[in-house]
C-alpha positions as a Python dict, from the first residue, in 0.01 Angstrom:
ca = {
    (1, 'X'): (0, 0, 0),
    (2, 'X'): (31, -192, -328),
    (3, 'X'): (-118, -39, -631),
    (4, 'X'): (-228, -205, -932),
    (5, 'X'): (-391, -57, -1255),
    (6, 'X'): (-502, -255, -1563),
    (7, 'X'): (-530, -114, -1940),
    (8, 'X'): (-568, -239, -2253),
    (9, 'X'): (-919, -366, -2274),
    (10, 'X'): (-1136, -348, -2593),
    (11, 'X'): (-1362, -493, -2837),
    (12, 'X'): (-1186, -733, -3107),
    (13, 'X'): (-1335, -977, -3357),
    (14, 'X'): (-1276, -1300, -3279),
    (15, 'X'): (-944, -1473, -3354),
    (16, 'X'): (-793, -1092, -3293),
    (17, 'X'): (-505, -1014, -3042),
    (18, 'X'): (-530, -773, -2773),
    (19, 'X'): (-244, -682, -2458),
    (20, 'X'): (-350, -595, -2092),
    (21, 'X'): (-113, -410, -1932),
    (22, 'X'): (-126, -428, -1512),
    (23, 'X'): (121, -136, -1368),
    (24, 'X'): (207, -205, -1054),
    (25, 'X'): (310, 59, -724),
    (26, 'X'): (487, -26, -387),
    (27, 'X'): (532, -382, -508),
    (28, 'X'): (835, -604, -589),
    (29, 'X'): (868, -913, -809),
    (30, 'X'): (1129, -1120, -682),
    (31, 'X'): (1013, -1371, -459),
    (32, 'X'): (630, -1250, -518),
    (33, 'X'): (352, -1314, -787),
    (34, 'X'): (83, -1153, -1004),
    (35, 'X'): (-160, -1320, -1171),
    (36, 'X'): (-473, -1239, -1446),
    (37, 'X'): (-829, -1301, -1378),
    (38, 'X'): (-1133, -1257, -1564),
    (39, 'X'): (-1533, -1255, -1462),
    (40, 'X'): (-1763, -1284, -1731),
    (41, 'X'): (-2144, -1197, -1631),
    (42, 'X'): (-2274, -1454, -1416),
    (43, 'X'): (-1999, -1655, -1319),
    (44, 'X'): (-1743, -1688, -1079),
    (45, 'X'): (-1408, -1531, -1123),
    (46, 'X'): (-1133, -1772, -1247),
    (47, 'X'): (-782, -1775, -1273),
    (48, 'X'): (-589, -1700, -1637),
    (49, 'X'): (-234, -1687, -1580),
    (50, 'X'): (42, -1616, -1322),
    (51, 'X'): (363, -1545, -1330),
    (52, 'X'): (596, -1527, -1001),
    (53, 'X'): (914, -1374, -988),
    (54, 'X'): (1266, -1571, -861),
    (55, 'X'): (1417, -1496, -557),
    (56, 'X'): (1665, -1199, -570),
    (57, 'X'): (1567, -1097, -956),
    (58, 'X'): (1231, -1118, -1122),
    (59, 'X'): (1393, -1234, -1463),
    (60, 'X'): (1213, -1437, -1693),
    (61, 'X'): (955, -1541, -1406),
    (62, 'X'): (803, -1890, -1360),
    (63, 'X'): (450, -1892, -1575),
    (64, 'X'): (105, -2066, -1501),
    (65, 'X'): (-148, -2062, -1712),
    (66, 'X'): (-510, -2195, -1717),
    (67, 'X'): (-579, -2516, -1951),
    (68, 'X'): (-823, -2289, -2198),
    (69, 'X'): (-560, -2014, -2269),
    (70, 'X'): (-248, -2239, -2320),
    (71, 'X'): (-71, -2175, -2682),
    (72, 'X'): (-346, -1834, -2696),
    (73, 'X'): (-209, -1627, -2391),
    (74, 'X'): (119, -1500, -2252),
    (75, 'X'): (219, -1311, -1950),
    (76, 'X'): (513, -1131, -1911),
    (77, 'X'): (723, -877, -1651),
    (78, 'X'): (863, -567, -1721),
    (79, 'X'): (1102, -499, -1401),
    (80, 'X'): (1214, -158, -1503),
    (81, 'X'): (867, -33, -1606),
    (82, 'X'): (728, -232, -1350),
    (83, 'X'): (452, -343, -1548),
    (84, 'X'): (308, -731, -1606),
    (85, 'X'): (115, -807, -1943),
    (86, 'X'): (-137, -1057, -2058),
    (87, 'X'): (-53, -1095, -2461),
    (88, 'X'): (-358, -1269, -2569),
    (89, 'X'): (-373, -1399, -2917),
    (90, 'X'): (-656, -1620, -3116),
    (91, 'X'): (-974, -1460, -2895),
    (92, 'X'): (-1243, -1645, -2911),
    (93, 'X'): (-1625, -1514, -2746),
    (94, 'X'): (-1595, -1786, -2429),
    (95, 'X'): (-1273, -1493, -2353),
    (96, 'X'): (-1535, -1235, -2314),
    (97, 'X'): (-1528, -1082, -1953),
    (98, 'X'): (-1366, -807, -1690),
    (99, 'X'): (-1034, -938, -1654),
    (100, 'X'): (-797, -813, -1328),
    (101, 'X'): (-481, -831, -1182),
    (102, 'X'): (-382, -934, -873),
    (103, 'X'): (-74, -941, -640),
    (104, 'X'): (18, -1128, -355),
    (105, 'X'): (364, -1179, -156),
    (106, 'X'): (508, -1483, -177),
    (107, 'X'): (547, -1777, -363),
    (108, 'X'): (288, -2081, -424),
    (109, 'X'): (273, -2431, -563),
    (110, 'X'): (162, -2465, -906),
    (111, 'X'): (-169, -2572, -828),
    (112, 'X'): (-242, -2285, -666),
    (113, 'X'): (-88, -2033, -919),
    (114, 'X'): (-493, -1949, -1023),
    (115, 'X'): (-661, -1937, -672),
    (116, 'X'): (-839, -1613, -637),
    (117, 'X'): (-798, -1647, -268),
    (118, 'X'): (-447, -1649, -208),
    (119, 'X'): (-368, -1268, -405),
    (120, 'X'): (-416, -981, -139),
    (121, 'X'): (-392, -717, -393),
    (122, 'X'): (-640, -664, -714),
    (123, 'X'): (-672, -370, -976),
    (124, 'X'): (-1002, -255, -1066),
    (125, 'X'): (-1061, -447, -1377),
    (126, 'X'): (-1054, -386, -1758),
    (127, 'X'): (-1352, -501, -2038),
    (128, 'X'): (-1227, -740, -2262),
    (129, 'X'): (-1533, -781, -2554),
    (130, 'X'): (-1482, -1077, -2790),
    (131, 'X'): (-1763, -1063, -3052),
    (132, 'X'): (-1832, -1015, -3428),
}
């Protein structure tokens, strides 16, 4: 059974920085994806950023990200500590919301990189508070 478990979640000013961490269990990179997801009160959850790993290694990973966090946010793998993060930089109040994890096996086409429906696996969320 994967396992996923986010951290990292706070209050910040806007314009501050924070990092989500998502540790991962019983789940591989290579060949699969994770992505970030946030809800803010009242709407519908929506996809943040991806990143899938390659086919034998995870390496650098192949990156998606959603048009509103591009040049802000930046997701990374940690193979060894099997661990993905969400570095997100210049937070502004619209970034307010619980943001998950996900995991599902296999890879997808770019343009569906931030579909909800296609991860199997999700964490149980962490706050993320942009406000001054």
């Amino acid at each position: 059974q994967v396992h996923l478990v986010e951290s990292g979640g706070g209050s910040v000013q806007p314009g501050g920085s924070l990092r989500l961490s998502c540790a991962t269990s019983q789940f591989t990179y290579g060949g699969n994806c994770v992505g970030w997801f946030r809800q803010a009160p009242g709407k519908e959850r929506e996809g943040v950023a991806t990143i899938c790993g390659g086919g034998f290694y995870a390496g650098p990973g192949r990156t998606h990200y959603a048009d509103s966090v591009i040049g802000r946010f930046t997701v990374s793998l940690d193979n060894v500590k099997n661990t993905v993060y969400l570095q997100m930089n210049t937070l502004k109040p619209e970034d307010t919301g619980t943001y998950y994890c996900a995991a599902r096996g296999g890879l997808l086409p770019d343009a569906l990189l931030l579909d909800r429906a296609k991860f199997q696996w999700w964490g149980q969320g962490t706050q993320v508070t942009v406000s001054s």
